[in-house]
Amino acid sequence: MSSLPLFSPAAIEVDAGTVRRYFASVGPESDVLIRNFHHEEPVSPSLYRSARAASVLIPLTDAPKPQLLMTRRQHSISAPGQICFPGGTREPSDPNPTATALRETREEIGIAAEAVEPLGTLGRYYSHSGHEITPVVAVLHPPYELRPDPSEVDEVVYLDASDAFRPDAYRLVQHDPDHPRAHYHVSAGPKPITGPTVCVLMHLYQCLADFLEREQPS
């Protein structure tokens, strides 16, 4: 395990103002390829060409102690029990990735678009399941009503921003000591978070950490 590079950005304090300033600085759209931070086989280039477009919403609550809103997937659907951001596959009627993320969030947990302030996209993440995922970062304005769809969501989960943006929350789990394959878990919060969700969250963390470093007076 000691030979595997670890994720180690600086611990940062993030609130709604931080993400607003970030997107004001870089612009609302990004087309970068989001890195798979897990130590595993890369996604095949052939899968890139056939990947289905999807979006997820990364909602940060506008509160003195901000939190990231996530969901635990219903046990009878794909990736059962996994903690993830609300989202899903793009439909032909969706004009852009943000529209997909807002629609899916409303369908999954009932949050109206009026409570969501979309700020921008983070790029593209290709998953082994065959999706091209566009994460959309947004500020979530209380009060808002939650109406989870029981066919898709078992529960709504919150991750404190103070936990999400500290490096020791990210634990690299090596399944076989004789094989380099290993996956990151977020150990903070009520349940472990892994899979593509962790990679998207790590990318956001790195973007914000680099931005806050640039903000520091020289």
XYZ file of N, CA, C and O in Angstrom:
872
model
N 0.817 -1.202 0.000
C 0.000 0.000 0.000
C 0.857 1.261 0.000
O 0.504 2.273 -0.575
N 2.045 1.197 0.643
C 2.879 2.392 0.739
C 3.366 2.872 -0.613
O 3.735 4.036 -0.761
N 3.382 1.966 -1.631
C 3.853 2.362 -2.952
C 2.798 3.093 -3.765
O 3.101 3.640 -4.815
N 1.545 3.084 -3.303
C 0.476 3.717 -4.048
C 0.389 5.196 -3.686
O 0.360 5.546 -2.506
N 0.354 6.083 -4.684
C 0.240 7.522 -4.379
C -1.100 7.826 -3.730
O -2.132 7.284 -4.105
N -1.071 8.695 -2.730
C -2.273 9.027 -1.988
C -2.793 10.398 -2.375
O -2.061 11.240 -2.895
N -4.049 10.624 -2.105
C -4.730 11.888 -2.366
C -4.458 12.805 -1.180
O -4.853 12.507 -0.060
N -3.780 13.928 -1.414
C -3.362 14.729 -0.266
C -3.387 16.235 -0.535
O -2.385 16.922 -0.343
N -4.517 16.792 -0.998
C -4.605 18.257 -1.077
C -4.695 18.852 0.327
O -4.898 18.125 1.312
N -4.547 20.154 0.424
C -4.675 20.818 1.714
C -6.119 20.761 2.191
O -7.058 20.751 1.384
N -6.315 20.706 3.498
C -7.663 20.832 4.056
C -8.163 22.254 3.775
O -7.409 23.225 3.886
N -9.424 22.377 3.375
C -9.971 23.682 3.021
C -11.349 23.864 3.644
O -12.033 22.894 3.968
N -11.742 25.114 3.800
C -13.083 25.445 4.261
C -13.890 25.896 3.049
O -13.484 26.805 2.327
N -15.027 25.248 2.833
C -15.841 25.495 1.645
C -17.263 25.836 2.074
O -17.842 25.168 2.932
N -17.806 26.889 1.470
C -19.214 27.219 1.653
C -19.767 27.681 0.309
O -19.088 27.591 -0.723
N -20.999 28.164 0.317
C -21.628 28.586 -0.938
C -20.819 29.682 -1.621
O -20.685 29.696 -2.852
N -20.274 30.592 -0.845
C -19.468 31.665 -1.420
C -18.236 31.146 -2.129
O -17.830 31.682 -3.169
N -17.621 30.094 -1.591
C -16.426 29.512 -2.218
C -16.739 28.998 -3.612
O -16.012 29.296 -4.577
N -17.812 28.221 -3.741
C -18.104 27.649 -5.055
C -18.591 28.722 -6.025
O -18.310 28.644 -7.233
N -19.270 29.745 -5.538
C -19.659 30.850 -6.432
C -18.420 31.562 -6.969
O -18.331 31.861 -8.168
N -17.457 31.844 -6.102
C -16.231 32.526 -6.550
C -15.445 31.652 -7.515
O -14.856 32.145 -8.484
N -15.428 30.337 -7.256
C -14.696 29.433 -8.143
C -15.246 29.502 -9.561
O -14.490 29.684 -10.527
N -16.552 29.361 -9.711
C -17.127 29.355 -11.060
C -17.114 30.749 -11.693
O -17.042 30.853 -12.924
N -17.151 31.796 -10.880
C -16.986 33.141 -11.434
C -15.586 33.301 -12.023
O -15.387 34.038 -12.997
N -14.619 32.576 -11.461
C -13.237 32.662 -11.928
C -12.984 31.812 -13.169
O -12.330 32.264 -14.112
N -13.523 30.582 -13.203
C -13.189 29.655 -14.291
C -14.259 29.582 -15.369
O -14.015 29.036 -16.452
N -15.450 30.095 -15.092
C -16.546 30.003 -16.052
C -17.469 28.850 -15.724
O -17.105 27.921 -14.992
N -18.687 28.874 -16.283
C -19.700 27.883 -15.897
C -19.568 26.521 -16.559
O -20.246 25.582 -16.138
N -18.745 26.370 -17.579
C -18.655 25.091 -18.280
C -17.210 24.630 -18.373
O -16.308 25.416 -18.652
N -17.021 23.348 -18.137
C -15.702 22.736 -18.261
C -15.827 21.475 -19.092
O -16.797 20.719 -18.952
N -14.854 21.231 -19.960
C -14.853 20.033 -20.793
C -13.657 19.140 -20.465
O -13.259 18.307 -21.275
N -13.084 19.314 -19.252
C -11.928 18.498 -18.887
C -12.363 17.064 -18.645
O -13.532 16.775 -18.334
N -11.436 16.142 -18.807
C -11.678 14.744 -18.502
C -11.352 14.528 -17.028
O -10.212 14.713 -16.595
N -12.348 14.155 -16.246
C -12.160 13.952 -14.814
C -11.435 12.632 -14.588
O -11.818 11.587 -15.119
N -10.405 12.699 -13.808
C -9.560 11.530 -13.545
C -10.280 10.482 -12.703
O -11.050 10.806 -11.796
N -10.025 9.221 -13.022
C -10.419 8.124 -12.148
C -9.315 7.956 -11.107
O -8.230 7.456 -11.409
N -9.567 8.375 -9.883
C -8.550 8.328 -8.832
C -8.330 6.916 -8.296
O -7.308 6.661 -7.657
N -9.272 6.017 -8.526
C -9.092 4.647 -8.070
C -7.922 3.999 -8.813
O -7.624 4.345 -9.963
N -7.282 3.049 -8.179
C -6.197 2.293 -8.812
C -6.812 1.028 -9.397
O -6.964 0.013 -8.716
N -7.202 1.113 -10.673
C -7.882 0.016 -11.339
C -7.668 0.130 -12.838
O -7.083 1.099 -13.324
N -8.153 -0.845 -13.582
C -8.024 -0.821 -15.026
C -8.749 0.407 -15.591
O -9.865 0.736 -15.160
N -8.131 1.106 -16.550
C -8.805 2.275 -17.135
C -9.997 1.871 -17.982
O -10.102 0.727 -18.439
N -10.893 2.813 -18.169
C -12.046 2.586 -19.039
C -11.559 2.438 -20.476
O -10.706 3.200 -20.948
N -12.100 1.482 -21.188
C -11.699 1.225 -22.571
C -12.075 2.396 -23.475
O -13.179 2.948 -23.359
N -11.195 2.788 -24.411
C -11.555 3.841 -25.377
C -12.806 3.521 -26.174
O -13.549 4.420 -26.550
N -13.060 2.234 -26.423
C -14.271 1.866 -27.153
C -15.515 2.203 -26.337
O -16.560 2.580 -26.898
N -15.417 2.123 -25.014
C -16.548 2.482 -24.165
C -16.776 3.989 -24.193
O -17.919 4.442 -24.116
N -15.693 4.774 -24.322
C -15.847 6.226 -24.444
C -16.789 6.552 -25.604
O -17.652 7.420 -25.490
N -16.595 5.853 -26.715
C -17.356 6.174 -27.918
C -18.830 5.801 -27.793
O -19.682 6.405 -28.438
N -19.133 4.797 -26.961
C -20.524 4.329 -26.848
C -21.192 4.759 -25.544
O -22.330 4.371 -25.281
N -20.498 5.557 -24.733
C -21.025 5.908 -23.413
C -22.324 6.699 -23.510
O -22.501 7.533 -24.401
N -23.232 6.443 -22.567
C -24.499 7.158 -22.490
C -24.328 8.425 -21.664
O -23.754 8.385 -20.567
N -24.824 9.540 -22.176
C -24.704 10.815 -21.470
C -25.556 10.806 -20.207
O -26.710 10.380 -20.218
N -24.981 11.273 -19.114
C -25.682 11.353 -17.838
C -25.175 12.575 -17.084
O -24.109 13.128 -17.403
N -25.933 13.000 -16.098
C -25.533 14.132 -15.253
C -25.854 13.810 -13.808
O -26.810 13.078 -13.510
N -25.059 14.380 -12.909
C -25.382 14.353 -11.479
C -25.331 15.777 -10.948
O -24.607 16.628 -11.476
N -26.127 16.028 -9.920
C -26.123 17.324 -9.260
C -25.336 17.212 -7.965
O -25.532 16.260 -7.193
N -24.409 18.157 -7.751
C -23.667 18.227 -6.491
C -24.212 19.429 -5.726
O -23.768 20.558 -5.920
N -25.232 19.217 -4.864
C -25.868 20.342 -4.181
C -25.209 20.629 -2.833
O -25.157 19.763 -1.947
N -24.713 21.848 -2.665
C -24.131 22.303 -1.402
C -25.124 23.242 -0.734
O -25.537 24.241 -1.339
N -25.515 22.931 0.484
C -26.504 23.761 1.153
C -25.933 25.125 1.504
O -24.779 25.243 1.920
N -26.745 26.154 1.336
C -26.358 27.520 1.685
C -26.708 27.716 3.155
O -27.811 28.140 3.504
N -25.771 27.363 4.024
C -26.013 27.352 5.464
C -24.713 27.670 6.194
O -23.621 27.523 5.628
N -24.807 28.106 7.468
C -23.576 28.373 8.231
C -22.659 27.156 8.319
O -21.443 27.292 8.338
N -23.242 25.942 8.403
C -22.463 24.709 8.364
C -22.904 23.932 7.120
O -23.766 23.059 7.188
N -22.320 24.250 5.966
C -22.805 23.667 4.705
C -22.615 22.166 4.647
O -21.689 21.595 5.238
N -23.517 21.529 3.904
C -23.474 20.084 3.697
C -23.710 19.771 2.231
O -24.349 20.541 1.507
N -23.199 18.630 1.815
C -23.478 18.094 0.487
C -24.633 17.112 0.598
O -24.607 16.209 1.442
N -25.644 17.296 -0.232
C -26.799 16.401 -0.225
C -26.540 15.240 -1.178
O -26.152 15.439 -2.330
N -26.771 14.028 -0.687
C -26.573 12.818 -1.473
C -27.738 11.883 -1.220
O -28.607 12.159 -0.372
N -27.778 10.775 -1.945
C -28.836 9.795 -1.749
C -28.238 8.397 -1.619
O -27.134 8.127 -2.099
N -28.981 7.522 -0.943
C -28.629 6.101 -0.942
C -29.600 5.399 -1.868
O -30.821 5.463 -1.687
N -29.056 4.730 -2.881
C -29.872 4.125 -3.924
C -30.727 2.981 -3.376
O -30.297 2.235 -2.494
N -31.915 2.864 -3.942
C -32.854 1.839 -3.531
C -32.255 0.449 -3.786
O -31.500 0.250 -4.737
N -32.585 -0.514 -2.929
C -31.878 -1.797 -2.926
C -32.168 -2.681 -4.130
O -31.429 -3.639 -4.379
N -33.232 -2.390 -4.910
C -33.576 -3.277 -6.027
C -33.184 -2.722 -7.385
O -33.516 -3.313 -8.412
N -32.476 -1.579 -7.430
C -32.050 -1.017 -8.709
C -30.541 -1.191 -8.863
O -29.881 -1.758 -7.992
N -29.991 -0.714 -9.972
C -28.554 -0.866 -10.213
C -27.759 -0.154 -9.121
O -28.207 0.846 -8.559
N -26.582 -0.683 -8.819
C -25.736 -0.163 -7.743
C -26.531 -0.008 -6.451
O -26.579 1.062 -5.847
N -27.180 -1.066 -5.979
C -28.056 -0.971 -4.806
C -27.305 -0.534 -3.555
O -26.203 -1.011 -3.284
N -27.917 0.382 -2.809
C -27.342 0.838 -1.556
C -26.195 1.808 -1.687
O -25.684 2.309 -0.681
N -25.763 2.101 -2.895
C -24.621 2.994 -3.082
C -25.003 4.436 -2.743
O -26.099 4.894 -3.051
N -24.085 5.140 -2.098
C -24.276 6.559 -1.807
C -23.800 7.349 -3.015
O -22.669 7.157 -3.491
N -24.645 8.230 -3.537
C -24.287 8.967 -4.746
C -25.017 10.300 -4.774
O -25.910 10.559 -3.962
N -24.612 11.133 -5.700
C -25.327 12.381 -5.932
C -26.558 12.097 -6.783
O -26.559 11.166 -7.590
N -27.632 12.885 -6.612
C -28.804 12.662 -7.457
C -28.470 12.905 -8.929
O -27.706 13.809 -9.260
N -29.038 12.090 -9.798
C -28.765 12.251 -11.227
C -29.163 11.026 -12.008
O -29.667 10.048 -11.459
N -28.907 11.081 -13.301
C -29.256 9.961 -14.156
C -28.977 10.245 -15.611
O -28.304 11.229 -15.962
N -29.517 9.392 -16.477
C -29.249 9.445 -17.909
C -29.987 10.612 -18.565
O -31.127 10.920 -18.229
N -29.318 11.235 -19.513
C -29.923 12.349 -20.248
C -31.055 11.844 -21.132
O -30.947 10.784 -21.766
N -32.141 12.610 -21.180
C -33.263 12.304 -22.054
C -33.253 13.246 -23.255
O -32.696 14.357 -23.175
N -33.846 12.840 -24.378
C -33.840 13.699 -25.568
C -34.425 15.093 -25.322
O -34.041 16.055 -26.000
N -35.334 15.204 -24.370
C -35.954 16.510 -24.083
C -35.075 17.420 -23.241
O -35.396 18.608 -23.068
N -33.970 16.909 -22.705
C -33.073 17.739 -21.889
C -32.162 18.555 -22.797
O -31.379 17.980 -23.567
N -32.206 19.891 -22.723
C -31.390 20.697 -23.627
C -29.896 20.691 -23.304
O -29.079 20.989 -24.170
N -29.535 20.351 -22.068
C -28.127 20.393 -21.663
C -27.937 19.557 -20.403
O -28.913 19.115 -19.774
N -26.675 19.325 -19.980
C -26.435 18.507 -18.786
C -27.062 19.068 -17.513
O -27.507 18.297 -16.653
N -27.118 20.394 -17.382
C -27.729 20.977 -16.188
C -29.210 20.644 -16.113
O -29.739 20.324 -15.034
N -29.884 20.689 -17.249
C -31.303 20.341 -17.273
C -31.511 18.887 -16.847
O -32.469 18.571 -16.126
N -30.625 18.006 -17.282
C -30.719 16.605 -16.867
C -30.576 16.480 -15.359
O -31.357 15.783 -14.702
N -29.568 17.146 -14.803
C -29.318 17.055 -13.361
C -30.496 17.599 -12.558
O -30.905 17.004 -11.546
N -31.070 18.708 -12.990
C -32.211 19.295 -12.280
C -33.442 18.397 -12.380
O -34.166 18.197 -11.387
N -33.695 17.853 -13.567
C -34.847 16.980 -13.743
C -34.720 15.721 -12.896
O -35.666 15.318 -12.198
N -33.556 15.102 -12.945
C -33.347 13.878 -12.181
C -33.451 14.133 -10.677
O -33.982 13.306 -9.930
N -32.945 15.270 -10.218
C -33.030 15.607 -8.796
C -34.485 15.782 -8.374
O -34.899 15.308 -7.306
N -35.250 16.436 -9.211
C -36.672 16.617 -8.906
C -37.388 15.264 -8.888
O -38.191 14.990 -7.992
N -37.077 14.395 -9.852
C -37.755 13.094 -9.920
C -37.349 12.184 -8.758
O -38.185 11.446 -8.225
N -36.080 12.224 -8.372
C -35.589 11.311 -7.339
C -35.974 11.745 -5.930
O -36.364 10.915 -5.102
N -35.820 13.047 -5.644
C -36.022 13.479 -4.248
C -36.967 14.668 -4.117
O -37.159 15.181 -3.008
N -37.563 15.117 -5.215
C -38.626 16.099 -5.142
C -38.214 17.538 -4.960
O -39.073 18.400 -4.742
N -36.930 17.848 -5.061
C -36.493 19.238 -4.883
C -36.815 20.038 -6.140
O -36.387 19.681 -7.242
N -37.548 21.128 -5.966
C -37.928 21.973 -7.097
C -36.724 22.755 -7.601
O -35.819 23.117 -6.837
N -36.723 23.025 -8.903
C -35.617 23.761 -9.520
C -35.444 25.138 -8.900
O -34.329 25.682 -8.872
N -36.528 25.717 -8.361
C -36.457 27.057 -7.774
C -35.567 27.099 -6.538
O -35.065 28.159 -6.165
N -35.352 25.951 -5.896
C -34.500 25.903 -4.701
C -33.033 25.683 -5.046
O -32.176 25.708 -4.157
N -32.746 25.471 -6.330
C -31.391 25.109 -6.764
C -30.780 26.240 -7.587
O -31.397 26.749 -8.524
N -29.555 26.616 -7.238
C -28.799 27.638 -7.968
C -27.628 26.957 -8.690
O -26.549 26.791 -8.119
N -27.822 26.523 -9.944
C -26.718 25.868 -10.658
C -25.587 26.862 -10.925
O -25.829 28.002 -11.329
N -24.354 26.414 -10.718
C -23.196 27.299 -10.898
C -22.332 26.901 -12.085
O -21.774 27.769 -12.755
N -22.187 25.631 -12.333
C -21.350 25.217 -13.446
C -21.064 23.735 -13.432
O -21.408 23.016 -12.480
N -20.434 23.265 -14.492
C -20.083 21.860 -14.635
C -18.599 21.656 -14.362
O -17.785 22.582 -14.489
N -18.244 20.418 -14.021
C -16.862 20.104 -13.657
C -16.086 19.405 -14.762
O -14.872 19.253 -14.657
N -16.770 18.942 -15.812
C -16.094 18.192 -16.862
C -16.843 16.912 -17.158
O -18.062 16.833 -16.986
N -16.100 15.864 -17.582
C -16.704 14.591 -17.969
C -15.987 13.447 -17.275
O -14.759 13.394 -17.273
N -16.762 12.556 -16.687
C -16.203 11.353 -16.059
C -16.781 10.130 -16.750
O -18.004 9.993 -16.863
N -15.913 9.234 -17.214
C -16.359 8.008 -17.871
C -16.300 6.853 -16.865
O -15.249 6.579 -16.277
N -17.438 6.202 -16.693
C -17.533 5.108 -15.725
C -17.426 3.761 -16.428
O -17.715 3.631 -17.621
N -17.046 2.735 -15.670
C -16.990 1.377 -16.213
C -18.374 0.849 -16.558
O -18.487 -0.125 -17.306
N -19.409 1.476 -16.016
C -20.772 1.039 -16.330
C -21.250 1.579 -17.673
O -22.361 1.261 -18.107
N -20.434 2.413 -18.338
C -20.788 2.878 -19.675
C -21.484 4.216 -19.719
O -22.263 4.466 -20.636
N -21.178 5.094 -18.763
C -21.778 6.423 -18.739
C -20.718 7.514 -18.857
O -19.613 7.391 -18.321
N -21.077 8.555 -19.568
C -20.293 9.794 -19.584
C -21.025 10.754 -18.643
O -22.063 11.309 -18.980
N -20.473 10.935 -17.456
C -21.157 11.672 -16.385
C -20.663 13.112 -16.340
O -19.451 13.351 -16.248
N -21.589 14.060 -16.387
C -21.267 15.477 -16.215
C -21.754 15.921 -14.843
O -22.962 15.965 -14.599
N -20.845 16.238 -13.921
C -21.266 16.740 -12.611
C -21.593 18.233 -12.691
O -20.829 19.027 -13.257
N -22.727 18.603 -12.120
C -23.193 19.991 -12.090
C -23.187 20.452 -10.633
O -23.889 19.872 -9.796
N -22.401 21.466 -10.340
C -22.310 21.981 -8.969
C -23.371 23.057 -8.773
O -23.576 23.913 -9.649
N -24.038 23.010 -7.617
C -25.117 23.954 -7.352
C -25.164 24.304 -5.877
O -24.673 23.555 -5.020
N -25.773 25.451 -5.586
C -26.080 25.837 -4.209
C -27.549 25.529 -3.969
O -28.414 25.842 -4.796
N -27.828 24.897 -2.842
C -29.190 24.517 -2.481
C -29.700 25.481 -1.409
O -29.097 25.605 -0.341
N -30.801 26.152 -1.726
C -31.319 27.196 -0.842
C -32.457 26.667 0.033
O -33.496 26.246 -0.483
N -32.272 26.699 1.349
C -33.380 26.332 2.228
C -34.369 27.493 2.331
O -33.992 28.651 2.078
N -35.624 27.215 2.697
C -36.149 25.868 2.953
C -36.503 25.164 1.645
O -36.891 25.808 0.679
N -36.341 23.878 1.616
C -36.718 23.098 0.447
C -37.411 21.830 0.942
O -37.159 21.352 2.045
N -38.268 21.289 0.108
C -39.030 20.094 0.472
C -38.389 18.864 -0.152
O -38.036 18.865 -1.334
N -38.230 17.830 0.652
C -37.705 16.554 0.171
C -38.853 15.561 0.047
O -39.606 15.343 0.999
N -38.988 14.962 -1.122
C -39.988 13.914 -1.362
C -39.314 12.774 -2.118
O -39.494 12.622 -3.327
N -38.500 11.967 -1.420
C -37.777 10.892 -2.107
C -38.730 9.882 -2.759
O -39.732 9.485 -2.173
N -38.392 9.485 -3.981
C -39.138 8.458 -4.691
C -38.664 7.102 -4.155
O -37.510 6.718 -4.369
N -39.528 6.344 -3.465
C -39.081 5.090 -2.847
C -38.644 4.033 -3.857
O -37.974 3.070 -3.487
N -38.991 4.196 -5.124
C -38.548 3.232 -6.134
C -37.102 3.487 -6.558
O -36.498 2.639 -7.224
N -36.553 4.642 -6.183
C -35.185 4.982 -6.567
C -34.274 5.280 -5.379
O -33.062 5.049 -5.447
N -34.839 5.812 -4.301
C -34.021 6.321 -3.192
C -34.486 5.716 -1.870
O -35.675 5.783 -1.534
N -33.553 5.113 -1.135
C -33.875 4.603 0.193
C -33.838 5.708 1.246
O -34.631 5.703 2.182
N -32.891 6.639 1.092
C -32.818 7.742 2.035
C -31.944 8.858 1.468
O -31.115 8.635 0.577
N -32.159 10.059 1.990
C -31.312 11.202 1.681
C -30.206 11.257 2.734
O -30.455 11.091 3.930
N -28.984 11.462 2.279
C -27.804 11.459 3.143
C -27.096 12.792 3.008
O -26.972 13.323 1.896
N -26.630 13.343 4.118
C -25.866 14.584 4.096
C -24.425 14.314 4.520
O -24.178 13.577 5.479
N -23.497 14.931 3.811
C -22.073 14.873 4.162
C -21.617 16.281 4.476
O -21.719 17.178 3.634
N -21.147 16.506 5.694
C -20.689 17.833 6.082
C -19.528 18.273 5.190
O -18.597 17.493 4.939
N -19.561 19.512 4.735
C -18.458 20.034 3.924
C -17.145 19.986 4.702
O -16.076 19.776 4.123
N -17.223 20.154 6.011
C -16.004 20.107 6.834
C -15.365 18.726 6.799
O -14.158 18.584 7.021
N -16.149 17.685 6.508
C -15.605 16.336 6.352
C -15.194 16.057 4.913
O -14.192 15.382 4.669
N -15.966 16.569 3.965
C -15.699 16.268 2.563
C -14.403 16.881 2.062
O -13.791 16.369 1.121
N -13.969 18.001 2.684
C -12.821 18.736 2.161
C -11.642 18.722 3.125
O -10.991 19.724 3.371
N -11.383 17.534 3.666
C -10.150 17.297 4.429
C -9.548 15.981 3.922
O -10.266 14.994 3.728
N -8.248 15.952 3.672
C -7.672 14.791 2.982
C -7.760 13.494 3.760
O -7.848 12.416 3.154
N -7.741 13.532 5.092
C -7.760 12.280 5.842
C -9.116 11.597 5.820
O -9.269 10.487 6.338
N -10.131 12.235 5.196
C -11.425 11.570 5.011
C -11.374 10.545 3.882
O -12.267 9.703 3.782
N -10.328 10.595 3.049
C -10.241 9.737 1.867
C -9.271 8.592 2.147
O -8.064 8.803 2.280
N -9.809 7.399 2.228
C -9.027 6.221 2.590
C -8.902 5.307 1.374
O -9.893 4.966 0.730
N -7.670 4.924 1.054
C -7.426 4.036 -0.076
C -7.426 2.596 0.419
O -6.612 2.214 1.265
N -8.366 1.795 -0.089
C -8.535 0.415 0.355
C -7.974 -0.522 -0.701
O -8.457 -0.547 -1.840
N -6.942 -1.271 -0.333
C -6.338 -2.240 -1.241
C -6.906 -3.620 -0.918
O -6.788 -4.112 0.206
N -7.560 -4.246 -1.888
C -8.295 -5.476 -1.636
C -7.385 -6.704 -1.537
O -7.703 -7.651 -0.835
N -6.270 -6.663 -2.244
C -5.335 -7.785 -2.254
C -3.932 -7.204 -2.128
O -3.498 -6.427 -2.991
N -3.190 -7.549 -1.060
C -1.853 -6.964 -0.873
C -0.877 -7.295 -2.000
O 0.142 -6.623 -2.154
N -1.183 -8.332 -2.800
C -0.297 -8.724 -3.904
C -0.744 -8.137 -5.235
O -0.172 -8.460 -6.278
N -1.772 -7.271 -5.214
C -2.283 -6.684 -6.452
C -2.474 -5.185 -6.238
O -2.979 -4.763 -5.185
N -2.075 -4.335 -7.200
C -2.149 -2.885 -6.992
C -3.564 -2.307 -7.030
O -3.751 -1.127 -6.757
N -4.562 -3.116 -7.380
C -5.936 -2.596 -7.456
C -6.390 -2.105 -6.080
O -6.291 -2.817 -5.082
N -6.896 -0.865 -6.038
C -7.356 -0.275 -4.779
C -8.366 0.822 -5.080
O -8.337 1.432 -6.154
N -9.247 1.056 -4.126
C -10.314 2.026 -4.324
C -10.397 2.982 -3.142
O -10.196 2.588 -1.993
N -10.717 4.236 -3.463
C -10.898 5.232 -2.416
C -12.293 5.119 -1.799
O -13.280 4.880 -2.495
N -12.322 5.313 -0.488
C -13.566 5.436 0.259
C -13.525 6.759 1.010
O -12.460 7.158 1.511
N -14.645 7.438 1.095
C -14.765 8.582 2.005
C -15.218 8.011 3.335
O -16.324 7.467 3.453
N -14.356 8.119 4.342
C -14.653 7.524 5.637
C -15.453 8.451 6.529
O -15.949 8.039 7.567
N -15.593 9.727 6.147
C -16.395 10.656 6.937
C -17.869 10.456 6.614
O -18.228 9.891 5.589
N -18.740 10.938 7.495
C -20.171 10.835 7.239
C -20.741 9.536 7.753
O -20.025 8.662 8.269
N -22.043 9.332 7.600
C -22.709 8.183 8.207
C -22.423 6.853 7.533
O -22.545 5.809 8.146
N -22.047 6.858 6.242
C -21.821 5.613 5.508
C -20.658 5.807 4.543
O -20.398 6.923 4.096
N -19.930 4.734 4.207
C -18.821 4.881 3.262
C -19.334 5.240 1.872
O -20.384 4.781 1.431
N -18.577 6.070 1.178
C -18.904 6.497 -0.179
C -17.756 6.071 -1.075
O -16.586 6.307 -0.750
N -18.074 5.452 -2.207
C -17.029 4.996 -3.114
C -17.535 5.098 -4.553
O -18.480 5.824 -4.835
N -16.877 4.373 -5.478
C -17.304 4.376 -6.867
C -17.038 5.691 -7.579
O -16.217 6.508 -7.137
N -17.736 5.960 -8.684
C -17.559 7.214 -9.418
C -17.831 8.450 -8.563
O -17.228 9.495 -8.783
N -18.732 8.321 -7.584
C -19.064 9.468 -6.736
C -17.830 10.007 -6.031
O -17.639 11.221 -5.922
N -16.980 9.102 -5.548
C -15.762 9.540 -4.868
C -14.841 10.284 -5.829
O -14.275 11.324 -5.490
N -14.693 9.787 -7.047
C -13.814 10.449 -8.016
C -14.315 11.855 -8.347
O -13.525 12.799 -8.448
N -15.620 11.990 -8.524
C -16.204 13.310 -8.803
C -15.966 14.251 -7.627
O -15.592 15.420 -7.806
N -16.164 13.746 -6.412
C -15.962 14.565 -5.218
C -14.489 14.949 -5.053
O -14.163 16.092 -4.694
N -13.586 14.027 -5.342
C -12.155 14.312 -5.246
C -11.740 15.357 -6.276
O -10.907 16.224 -5.996
N -12.313 15.288 -7.461
C -12.010 16.288 -8.493
C -12.479 17.672 -8.052
O -11.739 18.663 -8.198
N -13.691 17.756 -7.507
C -14.181 19.036 -6.998
C -13.264 19.552 -5.898
O -12.912 20.743 -5.880
N -12.879 18.690 -4.991
C -11.976 19.064 -3.893
C -10.680 19.645 -4.460
O -10.236 20.724 -4.048
N -10.071 18.941 -5.419
C -8.799 19.414 -5.977
C -8.966 20.750 -6.683
O -8.118 21.658 -6.535
N -10.055 20.916 -7.429
C -10.315 22.194 -8.110
C -10.424 23.342 -7.108
O -9.845 24.421 -7.300
N -11.189 23.127 -6.042
C -11.391 24.185 -5.050
C -10.114 24.459 -4.265
O -9.806 25.619 -3.947
N -9.352 23.422 -3.948
C -8.096 23.626 -3.222
C -7.113 24.446 -4.057
O -6.457 25.366 -3.547
N -7.008 24.125 -5.348
C -6.116 24.886 -6.229
C -6.594 26.326 -6.360
O -5.787 27.267 -6.350
N -7.904 26.514 -6.460
C -8.465 27.867 -6.570
C -8.197 28.691 -5.314
O -7.776 29.859 -5.409
N -8.404 28.112 -4.146
C -8.179 28.850 -2.899
C -6.698 29.196 -2.718
O -6.368 30.241 -2.176
N -5.835 28.303 -3.201
C -4.408 28.626 -3.156
C -4.074 29.808 -4.051
O -3.283 30.692 -3.678
N -4.717 29.866 -5.238
C -4.487 31.006 -6.136
C -5.043 32.301 -5.555
O -4.539 33.386 -5.849
N -6.078 32.203 -4.742
C -6.682 33.379 -4.138
C -5.796 34.018 -3.078
O -5.972 35.203 -2.751
N -4.884 33.244 -2.520
C -4.044 33.763 -1.443
C -3.163 34.895 -1.973
O -2.596 34.802 -3.062
N -3.027 35.983 -1.199
C -2.157 37.076 -1.651
C -0.721 36.630 -1.776
O -0.234 35.830 -0.975
N -0.041 37.097 -2.808
C 1.348 36.679 -3.040
C 2.298 37.455 -2.142
O 1.971 38.502 -1.607
